[in-house]
Amino acid sequence: MEVTNRYVAIQAHIDSTTAPQETKFVANRYVTIKAHIGGAPKDSDFELKSETVPLSLAPGSQDVIVKNLYVSIDPYQINRMKHCSSSQKFSYLAAALAPGEIVDAYGVGKVVVSGNPEFQKDDLVVGLITWAEYSVIKPGGMLRKLDTMGFPLSNHLGVLGFSGLTAYAGFFEVCKPKKGEKVFVSAASGSVGHVVGQYAKLFGCYVVGCAGSKEKVAVLKEKLGFDDAFNYKEESDLAATLKRYFPDGIDVYFDNVGAEMQEAAIDNMNIGGRVAVCGVISEYTDGARKAAPNMIDVIYRRITIRGFLAADFTNVYADYMSTTCDYLRTDKMQSLEDISDGVESIPSAFIGLFQGHNIGKKMVRIAEE
Amino acid sequence: MEVTNRYVAIQAHIDSTTAPQETKFVANRYVTIKAHIGGAPKDSDFELKSETVPLSLAPGSQDVIVKNLYVSIDPYQINRMKHCSSSQKFSYLAAALAPGEIVDAYGVGKVVVSGNPEFQKDDLVVGLITWAEYSVIKPGGMLRKLDTMGFPLSNHLGVLGFSGLTAYAGFFEVCKPKKGEKVFVSAASGSVGHVVGQYAKLFGCYVVGCAGSKEKVAVLKEKLGFDDAFNYKEESDLAATLKRYFPDGIDVYFDNVGAEMQEAAIDNMNIGGRVAVCGVISEYTDGARKAAPNMIDVIYRRITIRGFLAADFTNVYADYMSTTCDYLRTDKMQSLEDISDGVESIPSAFIGLFQGHNIGKKMVRIAEE
């Protein structure tokens, strides 16, 4: 299956010779990569560009022009920015980005003008928009009307968005937990990790998280109710560290980082252990970093290592939504959000992901509602 | 769960001062390791010892003395011979062997004398016996009466024994194949691999195997009906090789070898691909050899890597038996067996596993029935 990127710079849609006189034009600033990115992203890899776009549609167009309000900043985007990634054809989440091309990303916006009968002006929408101030969504684009249900818009990118579904489906459908099981979560203060840990606690598991700073560890233990947490940067022997936190072994490892943390978790796993591989952020920016788990342990302990994408679990979407809304309304669950402001902050927000700057779901507020 | 080895040298059971005058004594030759083994096993690691044992039991004993006929020679035993293997407590298949201790192994034998009401003299039995000429099976030992169902005894160590169950459960229960899927089997002429490939063909999959010699490749294609096969020793870029044999990708990889072959298989996997890790013979004798599969691919392609042991799948035993007997009787399936003779040939038979000497199930015929 070939997945192509349907999102292109709005400039391509302008035909100024036929634009009616009354058309309002706005500047649309957007972020793009200057060239493919090989290692960790840095400021000079990105460019903030601007184009002038009409806020009207050509007759017969079914496009929707959206004013972006919040856009999601996710580690997986780095894989799309590489010159070549072997899985680029396997998911739209992996679809290659060309230099200069506008970046599509999950987010929330408001309809400015719609040629699509499903959407009206001023509708709040959620779906694949762009790292920009405005998005043009073609027919068939992944966009739907957003019912906020009384929650802040930002929640719909995080705990009530793709990150939340990833946590829910990954934990319940991939990890298949039993009450009382011992659960380890890496990048536990991240967008997905902090939600996984709370689901696991609420479900009745023993949960330990790791993160990269004292502050994050404190949040996990004091704010989110993890049973325990540690700063992996203070540890030199991860297998021994996990042995200390899990003297009776790990049943479930929710892996957001890969590499030696995955190896250490598998070293400490019990019979029938499950590793849900959600992301491997520590491997994304260094092609030589790889998890080489002990396969002899994988065999004798009957361990399952499974990669997944939330998009495959729409079957649990309704359960996920009702459960999570209930947890949030009753204050059983906290949403951690880390919000930067303005389209121009997208590059630094993105770069910061790989330096561990964010606590919780990273997003950029492009505009006030 | 602590698993201890219930099989000890028969010598320990002799109390010659109380042995009745009429007790018949025999020499029991057995194989043991001289010291823990670090790398590939070699002849000097083993010792053929002999003890004099009585062919009678002390009054009240519930032991069973078995004359061993065939014993299984399996790669996993090397993990038990190491100084330390992290999974030794997780399965009796991994239970540590001490130097000098007799090696327990799957096999077929005949009851010489029984204090256990379940067994009578001259019963054929199958289960965990020993790398020896005689075995003393304590109450609770893994032994059962063997109904040959008209098949040769050797079949009950291979295609109708643990190797066959491993192939069946691994393929059907772990790989969960669909008809028409593309299946890759490594060590495909080995004890498990050659059975997996035949199940997969009979089920309606496209099957390619790899093995380590021209002769083995010919057996796979000409005798066992694999769609294709290759000699991995003739290939320098395994990922490219698999791309050539699977232009449309691999759906199922039955892994018997680990290391770079696993990496190459995952490089070529389709969405939803499954890797059943049955064994990693190429990693057993070199602690530094590890598979480091591309986890980014594992995520985007939603790949599952699962280690398993046949002992967990007794639920399919009846199906496995009836299906396999039927295939053998109707000549739809071939059993490859590689038989050496005499207890003294055990070390070289075992060493040969790691040098690729065997074609099919390796076993040693200890005595004629």
XYZ file of C-alpha atoms in Angstrom:
738
model
C 0.000 0.000 0.000
C 1.423 3.328 -1.049
C 0.519 6.141 1.277
C 0.985 9.608 -0.125
C 0.802 12.883 1.645
C -2.345 14.683 0.686
C -1.306 17.868 2.407
C 0.506 20.363 0.320
C 1.269 23.999 0.781
C -1.781 26.116 0.229
C 0.111 28.106 -2.362
C -0.601 25.357 -4.827
C -4.299 25.983 -4.562
C -4.244 29.621 -5.380
C -5.206 30.725 -8.757
C -4.962 34.434 -8.312
C -6.135 35.227 -11.834
C -9.553 33.743 -11.109
C -9.879 34.834 -7.476
C -12.858 37.139 -7.128
C -12.171 40.740 -6.214
C -13.782 40.384 -2.767
C -11.539 37.508 -1.718
C -9.835 38.147 1.575
C -6.185 37.191 1.636
C -4.196 36.305 4.724
C -0.612 35.439 5.412
C -0.231 31.772 6.305
C 2.967 30.987 8.120
C 3.997 27.354 8.090
C 6.913 25.194 9.125
C 8.830 22.950 6.820
C 12.151 21.141 6.698
C 14.950 22.572 4.594
C 16.436 19.176 3.857
C 16.100 15.625 5.073
C 17.218 15.196 8.656
C 19.775 12.554 9.551
C 20.264 12.738 13.298
C 18.711 14.773 16.072
C 16.746 17.725 14.706
C 18.204 21.200 15.183
C 16.934 24.674 14.616
C 18.673 25.110 11.297
C 16.818 22.088 9.879
C 13.581 24.056 9.843
C 12.223 27.027 8.054
C 9.292 29.235 8.901
C 7.794 30.265 5.633
C 4.854 32.390 4.718
C 2.471 32.377 1.836
C -0.461 34.573 1.005
C -3.652 32.601 0.770
C -7.247 33.421 -0.083
C -9.867 32.697 2.518
C -12.325 31.634 -0.129
C -12.719 28.664 -2.409
C -12.978 28.299 -6.120
C -16.519 27.486 -7.286
C -17.260 23.793 -6.867
C -14.329 23.171 -4.538
C -15.043 20.731 -1.711
C -12.046 21.863 0.278
C -12.270 23.054 3.841
C -10.080 25.922 5.013
C -9.302 25.591 8.679
C -7.772 28.098 11.034
C -5.430 26.003 13.149
C -5.775 26.428 16.905
C -3.589 23.680 18.389
C -1.185 21.360 16.609
C 0.356 18.246 18.023
C 4.130 17.898 18.267
C 5.061 14.231 18.105
C 8.358 12.356 17.978
C 7.258 10.071 15.134
C 7.446 13.003 12.715
C 11.238 12.709 12.731
C 10.942 9.387 10.913
C 9.109 11.114 8.092
C 11.821 13.729 7.826
C 14.591 11.215 7.194
C 15.978 10.697 3.734
C 14.740 7.163 3.823
C 12.920 5.128 6.403
C 12.141 1.551 5.570
C 8.577 1.779 6.815
C 7.522 4.966 5.054
C 5.087 3.063 2.887
C 3.383 1.273 5.772
C 1.407 4.057 7.425
C 0.428 7.642 6.788
C 2.169 8.257 10.111
C 5.359 7.200 8.395
C 4.750 8.798 4.998
C 7.855 10.587 3.796
C 8.014 14.377 3.989
C 9.845 16.215 1.261
C 11.867 19.319 2.073
C 9.684 22.376 1.546
C 6.509 20.360 1.959
C 4.134 21.459 4.671
C 3.987 19.033 7.598
C 0.646 17.430 8.348
C -0.033 16.818 11.998
C -2.883 16.058 14.338
C -4.598 19.114 15.715
C -7.681 21.130 16.433
C -8.935 24.069 14.404
C -11.928 26.078 13.364
C -13.527 26.094 9.942
C -13.100 29.387 8.087
C -14.771 28.401 4.872
C -16.104 25.066 3.714
C -16.995 23.588 0.372
C -17.659 20.283 2.064
C -21.265 19.789 3.171
C -20.058 17.992 6.320
C -18.551 21.182 7.707
C -19.851 24.696 8.327
C -18.040 27.936 9.025
C -16.998 28.158 12.687
C -17.219 24.406 13.287
C -14.526 23.163 15.610
C -12.704 20.302 13.934
C -10.069 17.767 14.879
C -7.867 15.601 12.707
C -4.900 15.860 10.419
C -4.206 19.550 9.908
C -0.810 21.186 9.420
C 2.145 22.813 11.134
C 0.802 26.135 9.966
C -1.683 28.853 10.760
C -4.203 27.640 8.216
C -4.851 24.267 6.626
C -6.630 23.346 3.444
C -8.234 19.964 3.894
C -9.070 18.140 0.706
C -12.092 15.845 0.422
C -11.231 12.549 2.098
C -8.880 14.231 4.532
C -8.860 12.930 8.072
C -11.009 15.564 9.679
C -14.120 15.434 11.784
C -16.253 17.828 13.761
C -15.154 18.156 17.333
C -17.589 17.866 20.203
C -15.546 19.274 23.064
C -17.893 17.731 25.651
C -16.904 20.574 27.899
C -13.198 19.736 27.916
C -10.513 22.237 26.938
C -9.488 22.084 23.301
C -5.966 21.042 24.279
C -7.299 17.854 25.877
C -8.449 16.760 22.438
C -4.871 16.585 21.232
C -3.669 14.734 24.304
C -5.594 12.579 26.683
C -8.716 12.713 24.484
C -6.788 12.609 21.223
C -4.436 10.262 19.469
C -2.072 10.113 22.422
C -4.859 8.997 24.711
C -6.137 6.400 22.264
C -2.589 5.152 21.818
C -2.255 4.759 25.581
C -5.637 3.076 25.963
C -5.382 0.685 23.030
C -1.736 -0.037 23.722
C -2.328 -0.828 27.339
C -5.611 -2.690 27.211
C -5.503 -4.295 23.765
C -1.812 -4.910 23.247
C -0.583 -5.442 26.825
C -3.738 -7.308 27.852
C -3.134 -6.596 31.546
C -4.469 -8.492 34.522
C -5.207 -6.812 37.802
C -2.245 -6.881 40.119
C 0.307 -7.233 37.358
C 3.547 -5.274 37.483
C 3.731 -2.622 34.791
C 6.752 -0.631 33.707
C 6.364 2.484 31.550
C 9.269 4.335 29.963
C 9.097 7.999 28.976
C 6.404 7.889 31.616
C 5.888 11.614 31.779
C 5.490 11.844 28.018
C 2.339 12.309 25.996
C 1.415 8.635 25.973
C 3.327 7.361 28.999
C 1.630 9.535 31.572
C -1.771 8.350 30.388
C -0.735 4.677 30.269
C 0.501 4.830 33.839
C -2.775 6.245 35.056
C -4.872 3.674 33.184
C -2.701 0.962 34.670
C -3.085 2.304 38.202
C -6.837 2.754 37.823
C -7.071 -0.777 36.452
C -5.333 -2.195 39.505
C -1.756 -2.759 38.431
C 1.486 -1.915 40.207
C 3.097 0.799 38.093
C 6.622 2.139 37.945
C 7.664 4.776 35.455
C 10.975 6.152 34.361
C 11.704 9.629 33.117
C 14.664 11.898 32.575
C 14.597 14.416 35.421
C 13.887 14.795 39.121
C 10.996 17.074 38.311
C 9.367 14.511 36.036
C 9.836 11.763 38.600
C 8.157 13.928 41.217
C 5.205 14.527 38.896
C 4.790 10.802 38.312
C 4.802 9.944 41.985
C 3.077 12.942 43.479
C 0.657 14.096 40.839
C -0.146 10.981 38.817
C -0.081 8.345 41.534
C 2.536 6.008 40.075
C 3.619 3.493 42.709
C 7.198 4.442 42.043
C 9.367 6.206 39.506
C 13.031 6.804 38.787
C 15.292 9.072 36.787
C 17.059 6.837 34.296
C 19.818 9.415 33.868
C 20.922 8.690 37.424
C 21.248 4.962 36.760
C 24.201 3.200 35.214
C 22.937 -0.395 35.160
C 19.348 -0.367 33.963
C 18.801 -4.100 34.412
C 19.879 -3.830 38.043
C 17.731 -0.728 38.508
C 14.656 -2.525 37.238
C 15.463 -5.503 39.419
C 15.359 -3.112 42.382
C 12.008 -1.630 41.395
C 10.519 -4.964 40.350
C 11.909 -7.618 42.689
C 9.143 -9.961 41.515
C 9.646 -9.162 37.845
C 7.834 -7.169 35.201
C 4.686 -8.478 33.551
C 4.025 -5.628 31.154
C 6.447 -3.151 29.632
C 4.973 -0.223 27.758
C 7.929 0.824 25.648
C 8.242 4.382 24.424
C 12.016 4.482 24.121
C 13.554 1.239 22.782
C 17.297 0.480 22.928
C 18.888 -0.557 26.233
C 15.778 0.183 28.293
C 13.884 -2.447 26.323
C 16.736 -4.899 26.834
C 16.755 -4.214 30.577
C 12.996 -4.608 30.831
C 13.130 -7.972 29.044
C 15.963 -9.033 31.360
C 13.498 -8.541 34.204
C 10.385 -9.999 32.680
C 8.246 -12.775 34.027
C 6.833 -15.719 32.124
C 4.212 -14.503 29.680
C 5.517 -10.935 29.761
C 4.322 -8.482 27.144
C 6.162 -5.583 25.588
C 3.985 -3.078 23.746
C 6.272 -1.092 21.495
C 4.607 2.254 21.101
C 7.645 4.254 20.133
C 11.411 4.107 20.353
C 12.321 7.759 20.706
C 15.869 6.973 21.798
C 16.442 5.194 18.476
C 14.808 7.704 16.132
C 17.736 10.060 15.875
C 20.543 7.508 15.864
C 20.301 4.734 13.323
C 22.928 2.729 15.194
C 20.933 2.572 18.423
C 18.922 -0.614 18.544
C 17.336 -2.814 21.113
C 18.904 -6.267 21.033
C 16.746 -8.068 23.571
C 17.933 -11.431 24.843
C 15.986 -13.803 22.593
C 16.803 -16.751 24.810
C 14.828 -14.982 27.520
C 12.115 -14.137 25.011
C 11.752 -17.853 24.324
C 11.987 -19.366 27.798
C 9.845 -16.673 29.349
C 7.386 -16.721 26.428
C 7.599 -12.981 25.942
C 5.654 -11.135 23.285
C 7.076 -7.955 21.753
C 4.474 -6.185 19.671
C 4.561 -2.955 17.760
C 1.276 -1.169 17.277
C -0.425 1.944 15.985
C -3.494 3.390 17.646
C -5.188 3.778 14.277
C -5.710 -0.001 14.205
C -7.879 0.120 17.321
C -10.887 2.149 16.310
C -12.930 -0.747 17.702
C -12.179 0.435 21.234
C -12.646 4.118 20.491
C -16.059 4.435 22.116
C -14.924 2.612 25.267
C -11.789 4.671 25.408
C -13.686 7.929 25.101
C -16.341 7.192 27.669
C -13.865 5.738 30.162
C -11.432 8.589 29.799
C -14.030 11.350 29.948
C -15.382 9.777 33.097
C -11.904 9.605 34.675
C -11.248 13.227 33.815
C -14.628 14.471 35.071
C -14.243 12.624 38.354
C -10.662 13.833 38.721
C -9.292 10.309 38.746
C -7.015 11.151 35.850
C -4.803 14.140 35.186
C -3.892 15.456 31.778
C -0.359 16.756 31.504
C 0.053 19.256 28.715
C 3.081 21.229 27.662
C 2.010 24.094 25.442
C 4.122 26.512 23.445
C 2.651 29.494 21.669
C 2.753 30.519 18.054
C 3.536 28.745 14.821
C 7.112 30.017 15.052
C 7.642 27.914 18.180
C 6.991 24.631 16.366
C 10.648 23.879 15.532
C 11.897 24.399 19.076
C 8.927 22.480 20.492
C 9.751 19.596 18.183
C 13.488 19.710 18.833
C 12.786 19.775 22.565
C 11.011 16.412 22.391
C 14.330 14.720 21.689
C 16.016 16.591 24.510
C 13.349 15.648 27.019
C 12.097 19.198 27.513
C 8.395 18.426 27.612
C 6.369 17.154 30.510
C 3.214 15.616 29.169
C 1.689 16.139 25.779
C 3.639 18.626 23.704
C 1.590 20.929 21.511
C 1.676 24.374 20.042
C -1.174 26.803 20.396
C -1.325 28.500 17.031
C -4.175 30.836 17.815
C -6.710 31.556 20.521
C -10.155 30.200 19.822
C 8.920 -20.806 39.951
C 12.041 -22.727 40.745
C 12.571 -25.711 38.508
C 14.992 -28.285 39.728
C 16.363 -31.206 37.909
C 14.846 -34.388 39.212
C 17.193 -36.564 37.260
C 20.337 -37.585 38.987
C 22.883 -40.238 38.292
C 21.534 -43.593 39.172
C 24.534 -44.217 41.396
C 22.867 -42.112 44.063
C 20.069 -44.617 44.351
C 22.146 -47.617 45.032
C 22.450 -48.877 48.501
C 24.599 -51.895 47.924
C 24.530 -53.035 51.552
C 20.784 -53.632 51.364
C 20.612 -54.892 47.792
C 19.299 -58.421 47.762
C 21.686 -61.129 46.622
C 19.663 -61.850 43.467
C 19.842 -58.278 42.198
C 21.104 -58.086 38.653
C 23.610 -55.317 38.067
C 24.382 -53.682 34.760
C 26.804 -51.098 33.579
C 25.027 -47.850 32.751
C 27.034 -45.557 30.536
C 25.945 -41.950 30.557
C 27.082 -38.613 29.194
C 27.790 -35.606 31.309
C 29.608 -32.293 31.012
C 33.010 -31.898 32.654
C 32.532 -28.213 33.319
C 30.174 -25.449 32.288
C 30.382 -24.661 28.594
C 30.970 -21.103 27.456
C 30.950 -21.129 23.671
C 30.372 -23.805 21.067
C 30.495 -27.289 22.592
C 33.497 -29.477 21.774
C 34.393 -33.056 22.386
C 36.538 -32.355 25.425
C 33.567 -30.742 27.201
C 31.913 -34.124 27.606
C 32.627 -37.256 29.464
C 31.257 -40.737 28.949
C 30.992 -42.268 32.369
C 29.826 -45.585 33.603
C 28.189 -46.691 36.780
C 27.069 -50.065 37.966
C 23.368 -50.100 38.692
C 20.955 -52.667 40.012
C 18.017 -53.596 37.827
C 15.761 -53.911 40.834
C 14.153 -51.485 43.220
C 14.278 -51.135 46.963
C 11.060 -52.285 48.652
C 8.394 -49.584 48.487
C 10.186 -47.634 45.761
C 7.908 -46.077 43.152
C 10.727 -45.512 40.714
C 10.683 -46.807 37.182
C 13.875 -48.104 35.606
C 13.842 -47.578 31.877
C 16.135 -48.991 29.244
C 16.664 -46.081 26.907
C 16.100 -46.777 23.226
C 16.235 -43.359 21.538
C 17.243 -40.033 23.061
C 16.677 -36.642 21.564
C 19.594 -34.342 20.802
C 18.420 -30.744 20.975
C 20.200 -27.392 20.708
C 18.440 -25.941 23.771
C 20.502 -28.205 26.030
C 23.499 -25.918 25.493
C 21.722 -23.197 27.470
C 21.500 -25.516 30.450
C 25.201 -26.266 30.236
C 26.248 -22.644 30.579
C 27.609 -21.313 33.816
C 24.648 -19.014 34.052
C 21.689 -18.407 31.834
C 19.228 -15.755 32.902
C 16.206 -17.913 32.159
C 17.295 -21.087 33.920
C 14.531 -20.706 36.482
C 11.766 -20.199 33.931
C 11.391 -23.672 32.459
C 12.588 -27.188 33.077
C 13.899 -26.921 29.532
C 16.242 -24.246 30.828
C 17.061 -25.780 34.208
C 20.779 -25.574 34.891
C 22.909 -28.680 34.525
C 25.796 -29.124 36.900
C 29.035 -30.704 35.712
C 28.915 -34.416 36.437
C 25.122 -34.455 36.531
C 23.371 -36.759 34.135
C 21.552 -34.917 31.328
C 17.813 -35.377 31.131
C 16.398 -35.382 27.639
C 13.306 -36.368 25.737
C 13.321 -39.910 24.513
C 11.734 -43.290 24.144
C 12.543 -46.334 26.239
C 11.270 -49.610 27.607
C 10.419 -50.317 31.212
C 12.795 -52.793 32.863
C 11.313 -52.713 36.313
C 8.589 -50.549 37.772
C 7.508 -49.618 41.277
C 4.955 -47.289 39.789
C 1.530 -48.852 39.219
C 1.143 -46.834 36.008
C 3.910 -48.785 34.305
C 4.630 -52.464 33.740
C 7.761 -54.242 32.668
C 8.255 -54.038 28.882
C 5.987 -51.027 28.472
C 7.243 -48.646 25.837
C 7.445 -45.191 27.360
C 8.156 -41.672 26.145
C 9.134 -38.576 28.073
C 12.072 -37.121 29.912
C 14.674 -39.832 30.163
C 18.460 -39.388 30.126
C 21.559 -39.247 27.952
C 22.374 -42.708 29.197
C 21.663 -46.356 28.625
C 19.263 -46.562 31.537
C 17.132 -43.985 33.334
C 15.597 -44.026 36.774
C 12.395 -42.042 36.664
C 11.173 -40.827 40.022
C 7.451 -40.505 40.807
C 6.177 -37.329 39.159
C 8.696 -37.612 36.353
C 7.519 -36.673 32.906
C 6.925 -40.113 31.494
C 3.962 -41.753 29.861
C 3.188 -44.978 28.107
C 3.790 -44.829 24.399
C 1.221 -45.995 21.910
C 3.267 -46.216 18.739
C 0.131 -46.286 16.578
C 2.163 -48.266 14.105
C 4.805 -45.566 13.582
C 8.517 -46.183 14.091
C 9.797 -45.353 17.555
C 12.032 -42.630 16.139
C 8.998 -40.736 14.856
C 7.923 -40.278 18.459
C 10.979 -38.176 19.169
C 10.568 -36.088 16.042
C 7.489 -35.412 14.013
C 5.256 -37.102 16.616
C 7.243 -35.843 19.596
C 8.184 -32.525 21.076
C 9.679 -31.266 17.830
C 6.443 -31.911 16.007
C 4.319 -30.302 18.707
C 6.668 -27.325 18.689
C 6.223 -26.981 14.945
C 2.463 -27.377 15.095
C 1.787 -25.110 18.060
C 4.337 -22.563 16.904
C 2.934 -22.383 13.428
C -0.771 -22.555 14.084
C -1.086 -21.000 17.535
C 1.748 -18.483 17.560
C 1.984 -17.535 13.880
C -1.788 -17.682 13.377
C -1.418 -18.108 9.623
C -3.956 -17.348 6.942
C -4.125 -19.296 3.730
C -2.007 -17.742 1.016
C 0.304 -15.961 3.405
C 4.028 -15.890 2.770
C 5.986 -17.923 5.286
C 9.719 -17.958 5.871
C 11.357 -20.706 7.930
C 14.983 -20.643 9.029
C 16.930 -23.778 9.895
C 14.274 -25.235 7.654
C 15.823 -28.674 7.423
C 16.122 -28.899 11.200
C 14.039 -30.912 13.619
C 11.298 -28.303 13.903
C 11.783 -26.306 10.696
C 11.201 -29.181 8.300
C 7.888 -29.943 9.973
C 6.796 -26.291 10.092
C 7.416 -25.885 6.391
C 5.292 -28.907 5.583
C 2.423 -27.776 7.821
C 2.566 -24.391 6.161
C 2.472 -25.869 2.658
C -0.361 -28.249 3.534
C -2.260 -25.333 5.073
C -1.986 -23.346 1.861
C 0.845 -20.900 2.440
C 3.750 -19.963 0.211
C 6.832 -21.297 1.948
C 10.511 -20.534 1.581
C 13.134 -22.087 3.813
C 16.778 -21.433 4.377
C 19.406 -23.938 5.375
C 23.174 -24.233 5.397
C 24.068 -26.520 2.514
C 23.172 -27.364 -1.077
C 22.111 -30.798 0.045
C 19.672 -29.412 2.614
C 18.255 -26.958 0.123
C 17.651 -29.795 -2.315
C 15.840 -31.786 0.361
C 13.569 -28.829 1.138
C 12.619 -28.270 -2.476
C 12.604 -31.784 -3.821
C 11.549 -33.936 -0.925
C 9.488 -31.657 1.309
C 7.747 -29.516 -1.296
C 8.891 -26.081 -0.130
C 8.074 -23.482 -2.782
C 11.666 -22.341 -2.641
C 14.765 -22.564 -0.475
C 18.226 -21.088 -0.310
C 21.612 -21.706 1.264
C 22.222 -18.776 3.575
C 25.952 -19.448 3.510
C 26.003 -18.400 -0.120
C 24.369 -15.040 0.620
C 26.108 -11.916 1.806
C 23.134 -9.554 2.197
C 20.325 -11.456 3.854
C 17.811 -8.623 3.647
C 18.364 -8.412 -0.111
C 18.168 -12.190 -0.392
C 14.810 -12.282 1.356
C 13.587 -9.413 -0.810
C 14.392 -11.604 -3.803
C 12.522 -14.616 -2.417
C 9.637 -12.548 -1.067
C 9.052 -9.666 -3.481
C 5.656 -9.112 -1.830
C 6.990 -9.345 1.713
C 6.918 -11.906 4.497
C 3.815 -12.432 6.620
C 5.123 -15.090 8.963
C 8.671 -15.830 10.035
C 9.283 -19.008 11.982
C 12.586 -18.216 13.621
C 14.921 -20.999 14.642
C 18.171 -19.052 14.416
C 17.891 -15.441 15.672
C 20.590 -12.815 15.020
C 20.907 -11.225 11.581
C 18.426 -13.592 9.935
C 15.719 -12.303 12.246
C 16.703 -8.737 11.445
C 16.573 -9.446 7.718
C 13.184 -11.125 7.999
C 11.746 -8.151 9.874
C 13.224 -5.843 7.236
C 11.039 -7.679 4.747
C 7.858 -8.064 6.761
C 4.415 -6.910 5.823
C 1.932 -5.108 8.022
C 0.730 -7.430 10.756
C 3.716 -9.742 10.343
C 4.395 -12.351 12.995
C 7.691 -13.764 14.170
C 7.472 -16.955 16.188
C 10.755 -17.316 18.029
C 11.193 -21.017 18.515
C 14.935 -21.032 18.985
C 17.978 -18.919 18.254
C 20.644 -21.519 17.622
C 23.038 -19.006 16.096
C 23.020 -17.054 19.377
C 23.311 -19.949 21.825
C 27.050 -20.372 21.589
C 28.035 -16.716 21.296
C 26.686 -14.385 23.959
C 27.553 -11.379 21.813
C 25.364 -12.435 18.898
C 21.955 -10.855 19.198
C 19.110 -9.936 16.938
C 18.566 -6.193 16.947
C 15.455 -5.911 14.808
C 14.474 -2.500 13.514
C 11.880 -1.447 16.103
C 10.681 1.397 13.912
C 9.630 -1.263 11.434
C 8.154 -3.331 14.255
C 5.954 -0.357 15.136
C 4.849 0.906 11.738
C 4.305 -2.582 10.382
C 2.631 -3.727 13.615
C 4.873 -6.755 13.909
C 4.607 -9.253 16.739
C 7.706 -11.119 17.928
C 6.781 -13.906 20.269
C 8.838 -16.509 22.043
C 7.133 -19.756 22.899
C 7.553 -23.240 24.285
C 5.544 -26.160 23.017
C 4.803 -27.255 26.578
C 2.350 -24.343 26.857
C 0.182 -25.721 24.073
C -1.094 -29.011 25.412
C -4.540 -27.716 24.434
C -3.756 -28.457 20.777
C -2.068 -31.786 21.435
C -4.985 -33.936 20.305
C -5.442 -31.935 17.105
C -1.744 -32.007 16.443
C -1.549 -35.753 16.888
C -4.513 -36.644 14.736
C -3.561 -34.203 11.986
C 0.042 -35.295 11.896
C -0.663 -39.009 12.001
C -3.059 -38.529 9.146
C -0.481 -36.603 7.106
C 2.133 -39.288 7.728
C -0.195 -42.175 6.899
C -1.303 -40.555 3.671
C 2.276 -39.676 2.772
C 1.511 -35.975 2.682
C 4.267 -35.344 5.192
C 7.806 -36.641 5.433
C 9.724 -37.135 8.616
C 13.424 -36.337 8.366
C 15.484 -38.093 10.981
C 19.207 -38.113 11.534
C 20.138 -41.001 13.770
C 23.478 -41.843 15.363
C 24.101 -45.059 17.221
C 25.237 -45.716 20.740
C 25.385 -43.658 23.909
C 28.997 -42.830 23.120
C 27.892 -40.917 20.033
C 25.846 -38.405 22.041
C 28.609 -35.790 22.393
C 29.430 -35.714 18.686
C 25.743 -35.740 17.781
C 25.201 -32.758 20.042
C 28.287 -30.882 18.877
C 27.216 -31.477 15.292
C 23.957 -29.584 15.840
C 25.908 -26.359 16.130
C 27.927 -27.151 13.029
C 24.847 -27.892 10.967
C 25.653 -31.574 10.497
C 22.139 -32.889 10.948
C 19.377 -33.038 8.397
C 16.095 -33.370 10.238
C 15.581 -34.469 13.782
C 18.823 -35.461 15.468
C 18.628 -38.388 17.834
C 20.762 -41.198 19.146
C 19.639 -44.794 19.101
C 20.891 -46.140 22.390
C 19.662 -49.680 21.916
C 17.583 -51.760 19.580
C 14.067 -52.411 20.787
